[in-house]
mmCIF file of C-alpha atoms in Angstrom:
data_model
loop_
_atom_site.group_PDB
_atom_site.id
_atom_site.type_symbol
_atom_site.label_atom_id
_atom_site.label_comp_id
_atom_site.label_asym_id
_atom_site.label_seq_id
_atom_site.Cartn_x
_atom_site.Cartn_y
_atom_site.Cartn_z
ATOM 1 C CA UNK A 1 0.000 0.000 0.000
ATOM 2 C CA UNK A 2 1.503 3.351 -1.041
ATOM 3 C CA UNK A 3 -1.139 5.734 0.378
ATOM 4 C CA UNK A 4 -0.950 7.920 3.495
ATOM 5 C CA UNK A 5 -1.209 6.530 7.026
ATOM 6 C CA UNK A 6 -3.732 7.473 9.749
ATOM 7 C CA UNK A 7 -1.460 10.070 11.375
ATOM 8 C CA UNK A 8 -1.018 11.902 8.084
ATOM 9 C CA UNK A 9 -4.723 11.598 7.333
ATOM 10 C CA UNK A 10 -5.568 13.192 10.686
ATOM 11 C CA UNK A 11 -3.353 16.161 9.840
ATOM 12 C CA UNK A 12 -5.399 16.787 6.710
ATOM 13 C CA UNK A 13 -8.886 16.343 8.169
ATOM 14 C CA UNK A 14 -9.499 19.900 9.416
ATOM 15 C CA UNK A 15 -8.480 21.462 6.106
ATOM 16 C CA UNK A 16 -10.638 18.950 4.253
ATOM 17 C CA UNK A 17 -13.525 19.762 6.540
ATOM 18 C CA UNK A 18 -13.137 23.487 5.823
ATOM 19 C CA UNK A 19 -12.715 22.917 2.092
ATOM 20 C CA UNK A 20 -9.215 24.375 2.023
ATOM 21 C CA UNK A 21 -7.306 21.168 1.370
ATOM 22 C CA UNK A 22 -5.089 21.060 -1.701
ATOM 23 C CA UNK A 23 -6.668 18.769 -4.382
ATOM 24 C CA UNK A 24 -3.522 16.661 -4.531
ATOM 25 C CA UNK A 25 -3.735 15.898 -0.809
ATOM 26 C CA UNK A 26 -7.481 15.462 -1.004
ATOM 27 C CA UNK A 27 -7.179 12.540 -3.396
ATOM 28 C CA UNK A 28 -4.649 10.905 -1.011
ATOM 29 C CA UNK A 29 -7.024 11.478 1.894
ATOM 30 C CA UNK A 30 -10.007 10.127 0.005
ATOM 31 C CA UNK A 31 -8.034 7.003 -0.862
ATOM 32 C CA UNK A 32 -7.146 6.515 2.790
ATOM 33 C CA UNK A 33 -10.691 7.155 4.027
ATOM 34 C CA UNK A 34 -12.068 4.573 1.635
ATOM 35 C CA UNK A 35 -9.993 1.907 3.357
ATOM 36 C CA UNK A 36 -9.936 3.122 6.989
ATOM 37 C CA UNK A 37 -13.244 3.071 8.945
ATOM 38 C CA UNK A 38 -11.707 4.773 11.999
ATOM 39 C CA UNK A 39 -10.553 7.812 10.013
ATOM 40 C CA UNK A 40 -13.836 7.832 8.155
ATOM 41 C CA UNK A 41 -15.734 8.037 11.432
ATOM 42 C CA UNK A 42 -13.437 10.819 12.574
ATOM 43 C CA UNK A 43 -14.000 12.721 9.340
ATOM 44 C CA UNK A 44 -17.763 12.400 9.831
ATOM 45 C CA UNK A 45 -17.619 13.571 13.459
ATOM 46 C CA UNK A 46 -15.370 16.560 12.806
ATOM 47 C CA UNK A 47 -17.984 18.863 11.182
ATOM 48 C CA UNK A 48 -20.369 18.123 14.059
ATOM 49 C CA UNK A 49 -17.715 19.136 16.564
ATOM 50 C CA UNK A 50 -16.907 22.344 14.717
ATOM 51 C CA UNK A 51 -20.600 23.173 14.398
ATOM 52 C CA UNK A 52 -21.126 22.585 18.133
ATOM 53 C CA UNK A 53 -18.119 24.690 19.021
ATOM 54 C CA UNK A 54 -19.392 27.577 16.930
ATOM 55 C CA UNK A 55 -22.909 27.333 18.317
ATOM 56 C CA UNK A 56 -22.359 29.257 21.519
ATOM 57 C CA UNK A 57 -25.449 30.691 23.158
ATOM 58 C CA UNK A 58 -25.909 34.441 22.835
ATOM 59 C CA UNK A 59 -26.656 35.493 26.389
ATOM 60 C CA UNK A 60 -28.230 38.640 27.731
ATOM 61 C CA UNK A 61 -25.991 40.393 30.216
ATOM 62 C CA UNK A 62 -27.357 40.930 33.730
ATOM 63 C CA UNK A 63 -29.637 43.927 34.079
ATOM 64 C CA UNK A 64 -27.426 45.658 36.625
ATOM 65 C CA UNK A 65 -24.222 45.330 34.577
ATOM 66 C CA UNK A 66 -24.248 49.044 33.684
ATOM 67 C CA UNK A 67 -24.568 50.040 37.346
ATOM 68 C CA UNK A 68 -21.797 47.681 38.383
ATOM 69 C CA UNK A 69 -19.462 48.889 35.660
ATOM 70 C CA UNK A 70 -20.203 52.540 36.499
ATOM 71 C CA UNK A 71 -19.413 51.881 40.163
ATOM 72 C CA UNK A 72 -16.204 50.001 39.268
ATOM 73 C CA UNK A 73 -15.120 52.832 36.973
ATOM 74 C CA UNK A 74 -15.810 55.367 39.743
ATOM 75 C CA UNK A 75 -13.594 53.357 42.113
ATOM 76 C CA UNK A 76 -10.865 53.144 39.467
ATOM 77 C CA UNK A 77 -11.135 56.910 38.931
ATOM 78 C CA UNK A 78 -10.691 57.602 42.652
ATOM 79 C CA UNK A 79 -7.687 55.277 42.769
ATOM 80 C CA UNK A 80 -6.168 57.008 39.767
ATOM 81 C CA UNK A 81 -6.717 60.439 41.353
ATOM 82 C CA UNK A 82 -5.162 59.255 44.614
ATOM 83 C CA UNK A 83 -2.104 57.878 42.812
ATOM 84 C CA UNK A 84 -1.854 61.006 40.674
ATOM 85 C CA UNK A 85 -1.995 63.171 43.834
ATOM 86 C CA UNK A 86 0.738 61.143 45.514
ATOM 87 C CA UNK A 87 2.923 61.426 42.412
ATOM 88 C CA UNK A 88 2.401 65.193 42.194
ATOM 89 C CA UNK A 89 3.308 65.542 45.867
ATOM 90 C CA UNK A 90 6.507 63.514 45.394
ATOM 91 C CA UNK A 91 7.455 65.511 42.309
ATOM 92 C CA UNK A 92 6.854 68.800 44.155
ATOM 93 C CA UNK A 93 8.887 67.610 47.155
ATOM 94 C CA UNK A 94 11.774 66.604 44.863
ATOM 95 C CA UNK A 95 11.660 69.971 43.093
ATOM 96 C CA UNK A 96 11.704 71.856 46.428
ATOM 97 C CA UNK A 97 14.635 69.732 47.650
ATOM 98 C CA UNK A 98 16.674 70.379 44.500
ATOM 99 C CA UNK A 99 15.919 74.103 44.526
ATOM 100 C CA UNK A 100 16.723 74.377 48.248
ATOM 101 C CA UNK A 101 20.036 72.540 47.884
ATOM 102 C CA UNK A 102 21.058 74.734 44.944
ATOM 103 C CA UNK A 103 20.162 77.943 46.797
ATOM 104 C CA UNK A 104 21.951 76.799 49.929
ATOM 105 C CA UNK A 105 25.093 75.933 48.032
ATOM 106 C CA UNK A 106 25.061 79.285 46.266
ATOM 107 C CA UNK A 107 24.705 81.293 49.481
ATOM 108 C CA UNK A 108 26.543 79.133 52.030
ATOM 109 C CA UNK A 109 29.354 77.495 50.053
ATOM 110 C CA UNK A 110 32.116 77.437 52.755
ATOM 111 C CA UNK A 111 29.743 76.278 55.472
ATOM 112 C CA UNK A 112 28.544 73.481 53.225
ATOM 113 C CA UNK A 113 32.103 72.364 52.494
ATOM 114 C CA UNK A 114 32.707 72.204 56.240
ATOM 115 C CA UNK A 115 29.531 70.201 56.576
ATOM 116 C CA UNK A 116 30.735 67.864 53.841
ATOM 117 C CA UNK A 117 34.016 67.281 55.721
ATOM 118 C CA UNK A 118 32.035 66.492 58.859
ATOM 119 C CA UNK A 119 29.904 64.046 56.917
ATOM 120 C CA UNK A 120 33.030 62.371 55.540
ATOM 121 C CA UNK A 121 34.400 61.874 59.044
ATOM 122 C CA UNK A 122 31.072 60.538 60.224
ATOM 123 C CA UNK A 123 31.102 58.115 57.324
ATOM 124 C CA UNK A 124 34.640 56.906 58.223
ATOM 125 C CA UNK A 125 33.522 56.363 61.803
ATOM 126 C CA UNK A 126 30.589 54.380 60.538
ATOM 127 C CA UNK A 127 32.901 52.126 58.533
ATOM 128 C CA UNK A 128 35.096 51.671 61.608
ATOM 129 C CA UNK A 129 32.102 50.686 63.732
ATOM 130 C CA UNK A 130 30.967 48.218 61.119
ATOM 131 C CA UNK A 131 34.317 46.528 61.159
ATOM 132 C CA UNK A 132 34.364 46.437 64.964
ATOM 133 C CA UNK A 133 31.169 44.464 64.924
ATOM 134 C CA UNK A 134 33.174 41.327 64.043
ATOM 135 C CA UNK A 135 34.910 41.622 67.352
ATOM 136 C CA UNK A 136 31.603 41.958 69.166
ATOM 137 C CA UNK A 137 30.428 38.803 67.450
ATOM 138 C CA UNK A 138 33.509 36.957 68.723
ATOM 139 C CA UNK A 139 32.826 38.186 72.260
ATOM 140 C CA UNK A 140 29.256 37.075 72.113
ATOM 141 C CA UNK A 141 30.272 33.616 70.915
ATOM 142 C CA UNK A 142 32.699 33.119 73.792
ATOM 143 C CA UNK A 143 30.203 34.421 76.318
ATOM 144 C CA UNK A 144 27.663 32.020 74.936
ATOM 145 C CA UNK A 145 30.053 29.120 75.618
ATOM 146 C CA UNK A 146 30.623 30.455 79.125
ATOM 147 C CA UNK A 147 26.914 30.725 79.850
ATOM 148 C CA UNK A 148 26.292 27.309 78.298
ATOM 149 C CA UNK A 149 28.892 25.705 80.565
ATOM 150 C CA UNK A 150 27.414 27.491 83.584
ATOM 151 C CA UNK A 151 24.028 26.048 82.832
ATOM 152 C CA UNK A 152 25.559 22.598 82.648
ATOM 153 C CA UNK A 153 26.721 23.151 86.226
ATOM 154 C CA UNK A 154 30.379 22.668 85.366
ATOM 155 C CA UNK A 155 31.953 25.589 87.122
ATOM 156 C CA UNK A 156 35.473 24.357 86.470
ATOM 157 C CA UNK A 157 34.800 24.781 82.764
ATOM 158 C CA UNK A 158 33.261 28.178 83.417
ATOM 159 C CA UNK A 159 36.480 29.254 85.058
ATOM 160 C CA UNK A 160 38.469 27.893 82.105
ATOM 161 C CA UNK A 161 36.331 29.848 79.660
ATOM 162 C CA UNK A 162 36.572 33.033 81.695
ATOM 163 C CA UNK A 163 40.329 32.589 81.721
ATOM 164 C CA UNK A 164 40.304 32.069 77.939
ATOM 165 C CA UNK A 165 38.343 35.249 77.509
ATOM 166 C CA UNK A 166 40.722 37.175 79.772
ATOM 167 C CA UNK A 167 43.687 35.952 77.727
ATOM 168 C CA UNK A 168 41.944 36.975 74.517
ATOM 169 C CA UNK A 169 41.350 40.484 75.855
ATOM 170 C CA UNK A 170 44.980 40.759 76.885
ATOM 171 C CA UNK A 171 46.200 39.669 73.469
ATOM 172 C CA UNK A 172 43.917 42.177 71.816
ATOM 173 C CA UNK A 173 45.231 44.892 74.063
ATOM 174 C CA UNK A 174 48.856 44.033 73.310
ATOM 175 C CA UNK A 175 48.231 43.967 69.554
ATOM 176 C CA UNK A 176 46.568 47.371 69.684
ATOM 177 C CA UNK A 177 49.372 48.735 71.796
ATOM 178 C CA UNK A 178 51.970 47.562 69.281
ATOM 179 C CA UNK A 179 49.962 49.086 66.497
ATOM 180 C CA UNK A 180 49.618 52.449 68.223
ATOM 181 C CA UNK A 181 53.362 52.498 68.877
ATOM 182 C CA UNK A 182 54.059 51.799 65.215
ATOM 183 C CA UNK A 183 51.684 54.547 64.071
ATOM 184 C CA UNK A 184 52.841 58.154 64.719
ATOM 185 C CA UNK A 185 49.248 59.425 64.793
ATOM 186 C CA UNK A 186 48.156 57.027 67.520
ATOM 187 C CA UNK A 187 45.114 54.808 67.466
ATOM 188 C CA UNK A 188 43.152 56.699 64.827
ATOM 189 C CA UNK A 189 40.282 54.579 63.509
ATOM 190 C CA UNK A 190 41.178 53.667 59.928
ATOM 191 C CA UNK A 191 39.499 51.007 57.881
ATOM 192 C CA UNK A 192 42.711 49.367 56.574
ATOM 193 C CA UNK A 193 44.377 49.313 60.007
ATOM 194 C CA UNK A 194 41.383 47.890 61.772
ATOM 195 C CA UNK A 195 41.152 45.221 59.138
ATOM 196 C CA UNK A 196 44.678 44.020 60.112
ATOM 197 C CA UNK A 197 43.704 44.037 63.781
ATOM 198 C CA UNK A 198 40.604 42.106 63.026
ATOM 199 C CA UNK A 199 42.433 39.384 61.156
ATOM 200 C CA UNK A 200 44.872 39.057 64.078
ATOM 201 C CA UNK A 201 41.918 38.827 66.429
ATOM 202 C CA UNK A 202 40.327 36.243 64.269
ATOM 203 C CA UNK A 203 43.471 34.084 64.458
ATOM 204 C CA UNK A 204 43.483 34.481 68.213
ATOM 205 C CA UNK A 205 39.869 33.637 68.436
ATOM 206 C CA UNK A 206 40.383 30.483 66.389
ATOM 207 C CA UNK A 207 43.230 29.538 68.718
ATOM 208 C CA UNK A 208 41.042 30.053 71.776
ATOM 209 C CA UNK A 209 38.190 28.189 70.165
ATOM 210 C CA UNK A 210 40.543 25.304 69.477
ATOM 211 C CA UNK A 211 41.645 25.344 73.091
ATOM 212 C CA UNK A 212 38.059 25.401 74.264
ATOM 213 C CA UNK A 213 37.428 22.288 72.245
ATOM 214 C CA UNK B 1 -17.335 56.708 10.089
ATOM 215 C CA UNK B 2 -18.385 57.802 13.568
ATOM 216 C CA UNK B 3 -19.431 54.664 15.504
ATOM 217 C CA UNK B 4 -19.447 56.324 18.891
ATOM 218 C CA UNK B 5 -20.664 59.714 20.014
ATOM 219 C CA UNK B 6 -17.539 61.850 20.683
ATOM 220 C CA UNK B 7 -19.374 63.531 23.546
ATOM 221 C CA UNK B 8 -20.123 60.150 25.140
ATOM 222 C CA UNK B 9 -16.469 59.211 24.720
ATOM 223 C CA UNK B 10 -15.361 62.439 26.403
ATOM 224 C CA UNK B 11 -17.742 61.934 29.312
ATOM 225 C CA UNK B 12 -16.578 58.336 29.711
ATOM 226 C CA UNK B 13 -12.959 59.526 29.831
ATOM 227 C CA UNK B 14 -13.970 61.915 32.609
ATOM 228 C CA UNK B 15 -15.534 59.041 34.543
ATOM 229 C CA UNK B 16 -19.142 60.212 34.181
ATOM 230 C CA UNK B 17 -21.207 57.336 35.588
ATOM 231 C CA UNK B 18 -24.261 58.009 33.422
ATOM 232 C CA UNK B 19 -22.034 57.894 30.325
ATOM 233 C CA UNK B 20 -20.654 54.538 31.406
ATOM 234 C CA UNK B 21 -24.149 53.178 31.879
ATOM 235 C CA UNK B 22 -24.928 54.277 28.303
ATOM 236 C CA UNK B 23 -21.732 52.712 26.971
ATOM 237 C CA UNK B 24 -22.465 49.413 28.704
ATOM 238 C CA UNK B 25 -26.051 49.474 27.429
ATOM 239 C CA UNK B 26 -24.695 49.719 23.864
ATOM 240 C CA UNK B 27 -21.632 47.463 23.999
ATOM 241 C CA UNK B 28 -22.100 45.394 27.170
ATOM 242 C CA UNK B 29 -23.764 42.473 25.431
ATOM 243 C CA UNK B 30 -20.883 41.938 23.004
ATOM 244 C CA UNK B 31 -18.259 42.143 25.752
ATOM 245 C CA UNK B 32 -20.265 39.950 28.101
ATOM 246 C CA UNK B 33 -20.665 37.220 25.488
ATOM 247 C CA UNK B 34 -17.004 37.378 24.564
ATOM 248 C CA UNK B 35 -16.130 36.952 28.236
ATOM 249 C CA UNK B 36 -18.583 34.096 28.534
ATOM 250 C CA UNK B 37 -17.046 32.261 25.579
ATOM 251 C CA UNK B 38 -13.686 32.363 27.335
ATOM 252 C CA UNK B 39 -14.703 31.491 30.873
ATOM 253 C CA UNK B 40 -17.750 29.314 30.242
ATOM 254 C CA UNK B 41 -19.637 30.503 33.321
ATOM 255 C CA UNK B 42 -22.176 33.303 33.564
ATOM 256 C CA UNK B 43 -21.131 34.486 37.031
ATOM 257 C CA UNK B 44 -17.481 34.598 36.070
ATOM 258 C CA UNK B 45 -18.279 36.265 32.750
ATOM 259 C CA UNK B 46 -19.960 39.099 34.706
ATOM 260 C CA UNK B 47 -16.777 39.685 36.682
ATOM 261 C CA UNK B 48 -14.621 39.550 33.566
ATOM 262 C CA UNK B 49 -16.918 42.008 31.786
ATOM 263 C CA UNK B 50 -16.567 44.439 34.660
ATOM 264 C CA UNK B 51 -12.772 44.079 34.595
ATOM 265 C CA UNK B 52 -12.747 44.674 30.849
ATOM 266 C CA UNK B 53 -14.718 47.909 31.137
ATOM 267 C CA UNK B 54 -12.418 49.168 33.896
ATOM 268 C CA UNK B 55 -9.495 48.366 31.623
ATOM 269 C CA UNK B 56 -11.229 50.233 28.812
ATOM 270 C CA UNK B 57 -11.655 53.236 31.138
ATOM 271 C CA UNK B 58 -7.916 53.227 31.874
ATOM 272 C CA UNK B 59 -6.993 52.813 28.190
ATOM 273 C CA UNK B 60 -9.605 55.176 26.780
ATOM 274 C CA UNK B 61 -7.108 58.030 26.658
ATOM 275 C CA UNK B 62 -5.104 56.124 24.057
ATOM 276 C CA UNK B 63 -8.064 55.496 21.739
ATOM 277 C CA UNK B 64 -8.218 57.673 18.613
ATOM 278 C CA UNK B 65 -11.131 57.354 16.175
ATOM 279 C CA UNK B 66 -8.559 57.375 13.370
ATOM 280 C CA UNK B 67 -7.153 54.062 14.695
ATOM 281 C CA UNK B 68 -10.362 52.244 13.746
ATOM 282 C CA UNK B 69 -13.911 51.799 14.877
ATOM 283 C CA UNK B 70 -14.661 51.896 18.592
ATOM 284 C CA UNK B 71 -16.372 48.453 18.675
ATOM 285 C CA UNK B 72 -13.308 46.892 16.997
ATOM 286 C CA UNK B 73 -10.983 48.604 19.474
ATOM 287 C CA UNK B 74 -13.191 47.578 22.388
ATOM 288 C CA UNK B 75 -13.289 43.974 21.165
ATOM 289 C CA UNK B 76 -9.493 43.893 20.856
ATOM 290 C CA UNK B 77 -9.042 45.236 24.393
ATOM 291 C CA UNK B 78 -11.630 42.759 25.694
ATOM 292 C CA UNK B 79 -10.083 39.822 23.868
ATOM 293 C CA UNK B 80 -6.582 40.617 25.086
ATOM 294 C CA UNK B 81 -7.842 40.890 28.636
ATOM 295 C CA UNK B 82 -9.749 37.614 28.308
ATOM 296 C CA UNK B 83 -6.661 35.825 26.924
ATOM 297 C CA UNK B 84 -4.421 37.256 29.673
ATOM 298 C CA UNK B 85 -6.846 36.308 32.393
ATOM 299 C CA UNK B 86 -7.440 32.915 30.864
ATOM 300 C CA UNK B 87 -3.694 32.215 30.750
ATOM 301 C CA UNK B 88 -3.231 33.393 34.331
ATOM 302 C CA UNK B 89 -5.944 31.139 35.632
ATOM 303 C CA UNK B 90 -5.873 28.137 33.305
ATOM 304 C CA UNK B 91 -3.985 25.963 35.755
ATOM 305 C CA UNK B 92 -6.058 26.971 38.745
ATOM 306 C CA UNK B 93 -9.257 25.310 37.843
ATOM 307 C CA UNK B 94 -11.163 22.961 35.657
ATOM 308 C CA UNK B 95 -14.024 25.077 34.419
ATOM 309 C CA UNK B 96 -17.431 23.552 34.652
ATOM 310 C CA UNK B 97 -19.798 24.493 31.901
ATOM 311 C CA UNK B 98 -22.766 26.487 33.019
ATOM 312 C CA UNK B 99 -25.872 24.329 32.469
ATOM 313 C CA UNK B 100 -28.212 27.316 32.614
ATOM 314 C CA UNK B 101 -26.353 29.026 29.802
ATOM 315 C CA UNK B 102 -26.132 25.862 27.731
ATOM 316 C CA UNK B 103 -29.889 25.584 27.830
ATOM 317 C CA UNK B 104 -30.203 29.095 26.444
ATOM 318 C CA UNK B 105 -29.433 28.215 22.827
ATOM 319 C CA UNK B 106 -32.217 29.256 20.500
ATOM 320 C CA UNK B 107 -34.310 26.341 19.437
ATOM 321 C CA UNK B 108 -34.693 25.277 15.830
ATOM 322 C CA UNK B 109 -37.522 23.544 14.002
ATOM 323 C CA UNK B 110 -36.006 20.105 14.592
ATOM 324 C CA UNK B 111 -37.957 17.425 16.414
ATOM 325 C CA UNK B 112 -37.642 17.314 20.205
ATOM 326 C CA UNK B 113 -35.616 14.087 20.257
ATOM 327 C CA UNK B 114 -33.138 15.281 17.639
ATOM 328 C CA UNK B 115 -32.890 18.626 19.400
ATOM 329 C CA UNK B 116 -32.175 16.917 22.698
ATOM 330 C CA UNK B 117 -29.451 14.813 21.095
ATOM 331 C CA UNK B 118 -27.845 17.870 19.571
ATOM 332 C CA UNK B 119 -27.958 19.703 22.875
ATOM 333 C CA UNK B 120 -26.354 16.769 24.647
ATOM 334 C CA UNK B 121 -23.658 16.617 22.002
ATOM 335 C CA UNK B 122 -22.996 20.330 22.228
ATOM 336 C CA UNK B 123 -22.843 20.110 26.000
ATOM 337 C CA UNK B 124 -20.373 17.252 25.685
ATOM 338 C CA UNK B 125 -18.177 19.097 23.166
ATOM 339 C CA UNK B 126 -18.006 22.298 25.246
ATOM 340 C CA UNK B 127 -17.232 20.335 28.388
ATOM 341 C CA UNK B 128 -14.512 18.517 26.452
ATOM 342 C CA UNK B 129 -13.124 21.850 25.284
ATOM 343 C CA UNK B 130 -12.656 22.968 28.891
ATOM 344 C CA UNK B 131 -10.594 19.886 29.647
ATOM 345 C CA UNK B 132 -8.268 20.203 26.637
ATOM 346 C CA UNK B 133 -4.692 21.360 27.251
ATOM 347 C CA UNK B 134 -4.483 25.149 27.037
ATOM 348 C CA UNK B 135 -2.294 25.058 23.930
ATOM 349 C CA UNK B 136 -5.037 23.252 22.021
ATOM 350 C CA UNK B 137 -7.887 25.150 23.631
ATOM 351 C CA UNK B 138 -6.730 28.700 22.837
ATOM 352 C CA UNK B 139 -6.821 28.391 19.025
ATOM 353 C CA UNK B 140 -10.284 26.796 19.247
ATOM 354 C CA UNK B 141 -11.521 29.598 21.504
ATOM 355 C CA UNK B 142 -10.294 32.241 19.102
ATOM 356 C CA UNK B 143 -11.064 30.612 15.753
ATOM 357 C CA UNK B 144 -14.218 28.582 16.400
ATOM 358 C CA UNK B 145 -15.862 30.428 19.275
ATOM 359 C CA UNK B 146 -14.661 33.961 18.574
ATOM 360 C CA UNK B 147 -14.713 33.594 14.806
ATOM 361 C CA UNK B 148 -11.224 34.982 14.195
ATOM 362 C CA UNK B 149 -9.225 33.968 11.151
ATOM 363 C CA UNK B 150 -6.178 31.787 11.688
ATOM 364 C CA UNK B 151 -3.951 34.800 10.966
ATOM 365 C CA UNK B 152 -5.789 36.970 13.535
ATOM 366 C CA UNK B 153 -5.599 34.200 16.124
ATOM 367 C CA UNK B 154 -1.869 33.803 15.450
ATOM 368 C CA UNK B 155 -1.386 37.548 15.983
ATOM 369 C CA UNK B 156 -3.420 37.506 19.209
ATOM 370 C CA UNK B 157 -1.585 34.490 20.614
ATOM 371 C CA UNK B 158 1.832 35.560 19.364
ATOM 372 C CA UNK B 159 2.551 32.232 17.645
ATOM 373 C CA UNK B 160 3.055 31.318 13.950
ATOM 374 C CA UNK B 161 0.062 30.733 11.684
ATOM 375 C CA UNK B 162 1.191 27.149 10.997
ATOM 376 C CA UNK B 163 1.233 26.416 14.731
ATOM 377 C CA UNK B 164 -2.301 27.775 15.146
ATOM 378 C CA UNK B 165 -3.540 25.631 12.253
ATOM 379 C CA UNK B 166 -1.892 22.511 13.588
ATOM 380 C CA UNK B 167 -3.144 23.074 17.155
ATOM 381 C CA UNK B 168 -6.632 23.900 15.908
ATOM 382 C CA UNK B 169 -6.707 20.649 13.960
ATOM 383 C CA UNK B 170 -5.366 18.611 16.870
ATOM 384 C CA UNK B 171 -7.841 20.175 19.310
ATOM 385 C CA UNK B 172 -10.813 19.492 17.067
ATOM 386 C CA UNK B 173 -9.634 15.931 16.411
ATOM 387 C CA UNK B 174 -9.256 15.286 20.118
ATOM 388 C CA UNK B 175 -12.845 16.427 20.699
ATOM 389 C CA UNK B 176 -14.074 14.327 17.768
ATOM 390 C CA UNK B 177 -12.301 11.254 19.153
ATOM 391 C CA UNK B 178 -13.874 11.798 22.560
ATOM 392 C CA UNK B 179 -17.275 12.212 20.965
ATOM 393 C CA UNK B 180 -16.851 8.970 19.034
ATOM 394 C CA UNK B 181 -15.656 7.180 22.171
ATOM 395 C CA UNK B 182 -18.676 8.469 24.114
ATOM 396 C CA UNK B 183 -21.011 7.317 21.359
ATOM 397 C CA UNK B 184 -19.346 3.912 21.397
ATOM 398 C CA UNK B 185 -19.939 3.674 25.126
ATOM 399 C CA UNK B 186 -23.537 4.880 25.055
ATOM 400 C CA UNK B 187 -24.591 2.814 21.996
ATOM 401 C CA UNK B 188 -22.438 -0.302 21.822
ATOM 402 C CA UNK B 189 -24.731 -2.077 19.371
ATOM 403 C CA UNK B 190 -24.718 0.677 16.733
#
């Protein structure tokens, strides 16, 4: 048999049903349908399906649809006005801020530069504090071990941990002392310097942690 | 061609409630039926219709009569909203066909038994449509229920024309196979 198979026939059925199938393919399809009852049944059912699909009831909308839509539109309008108002307020606030900054800079230039220097120092201090937080975290961890041991009722271990913590504080102090001696300006908080101190602390902390088991 | 009163359009843009009632009285039926064809339930179609008109209110500023007729523009907005909503929610639920709406098809001069059979078949086909995979269902919704051409459906769905044709064919065939299987079950001797 040299004709088309069922899968190929199925591909052609919709076009055949709509009358848009190429005559060449149609003769192949007809030949297949004449020998295949399953495809023939499918071909017969297809127009019924399409007809049923297209026969959708034309419904009347509910009587109060207009009222409901009008109310929904009114709500949407209020929402739009509220958002528009908020946007206008933000735009006005931004404009006032820009104008105020410009005027201030024009009239109080030196004072502003001084303010900028102050802000820079404040920012450096902030960075320093952020880096110090690592040390606080270490302290909290050790204290947690101490408290944990205390709750276990093992006061000998509590004493060991307190001793560990004392040694850690001493080492920190000696490292900072060495650093302040090396620096002519003294212990000024600098990000790079504190980073070195922190890594030394971290090594010490690891050592203590190792000792604590 | 002026298919909508410019004054009505202006009042609708301003949010005039009476104008919106007039607009819905004129175009509500078309939008409601379009929504119904997508969702298959009267109660849900009411909600979708309301959403569509709110969307129209928000988009009304962009409508220019030179772009085309107002009903065509409205139908496009409604159809896009229906497709978006349908795609958002297609995995959330298996839509049950609304029996009340299915009974609302105008009767013909066929005999009562034949009419009943046809109604049962139509009910079966529409229920089957709701359970098809979304990829097969969307082309059927647009081409068979909405009456769009394959090219228009392809543009609405953002897929090639050939893909729409192939999916349309596969969707219809699937429904036909189910119909034949149901007939085989209900009338084994025939």
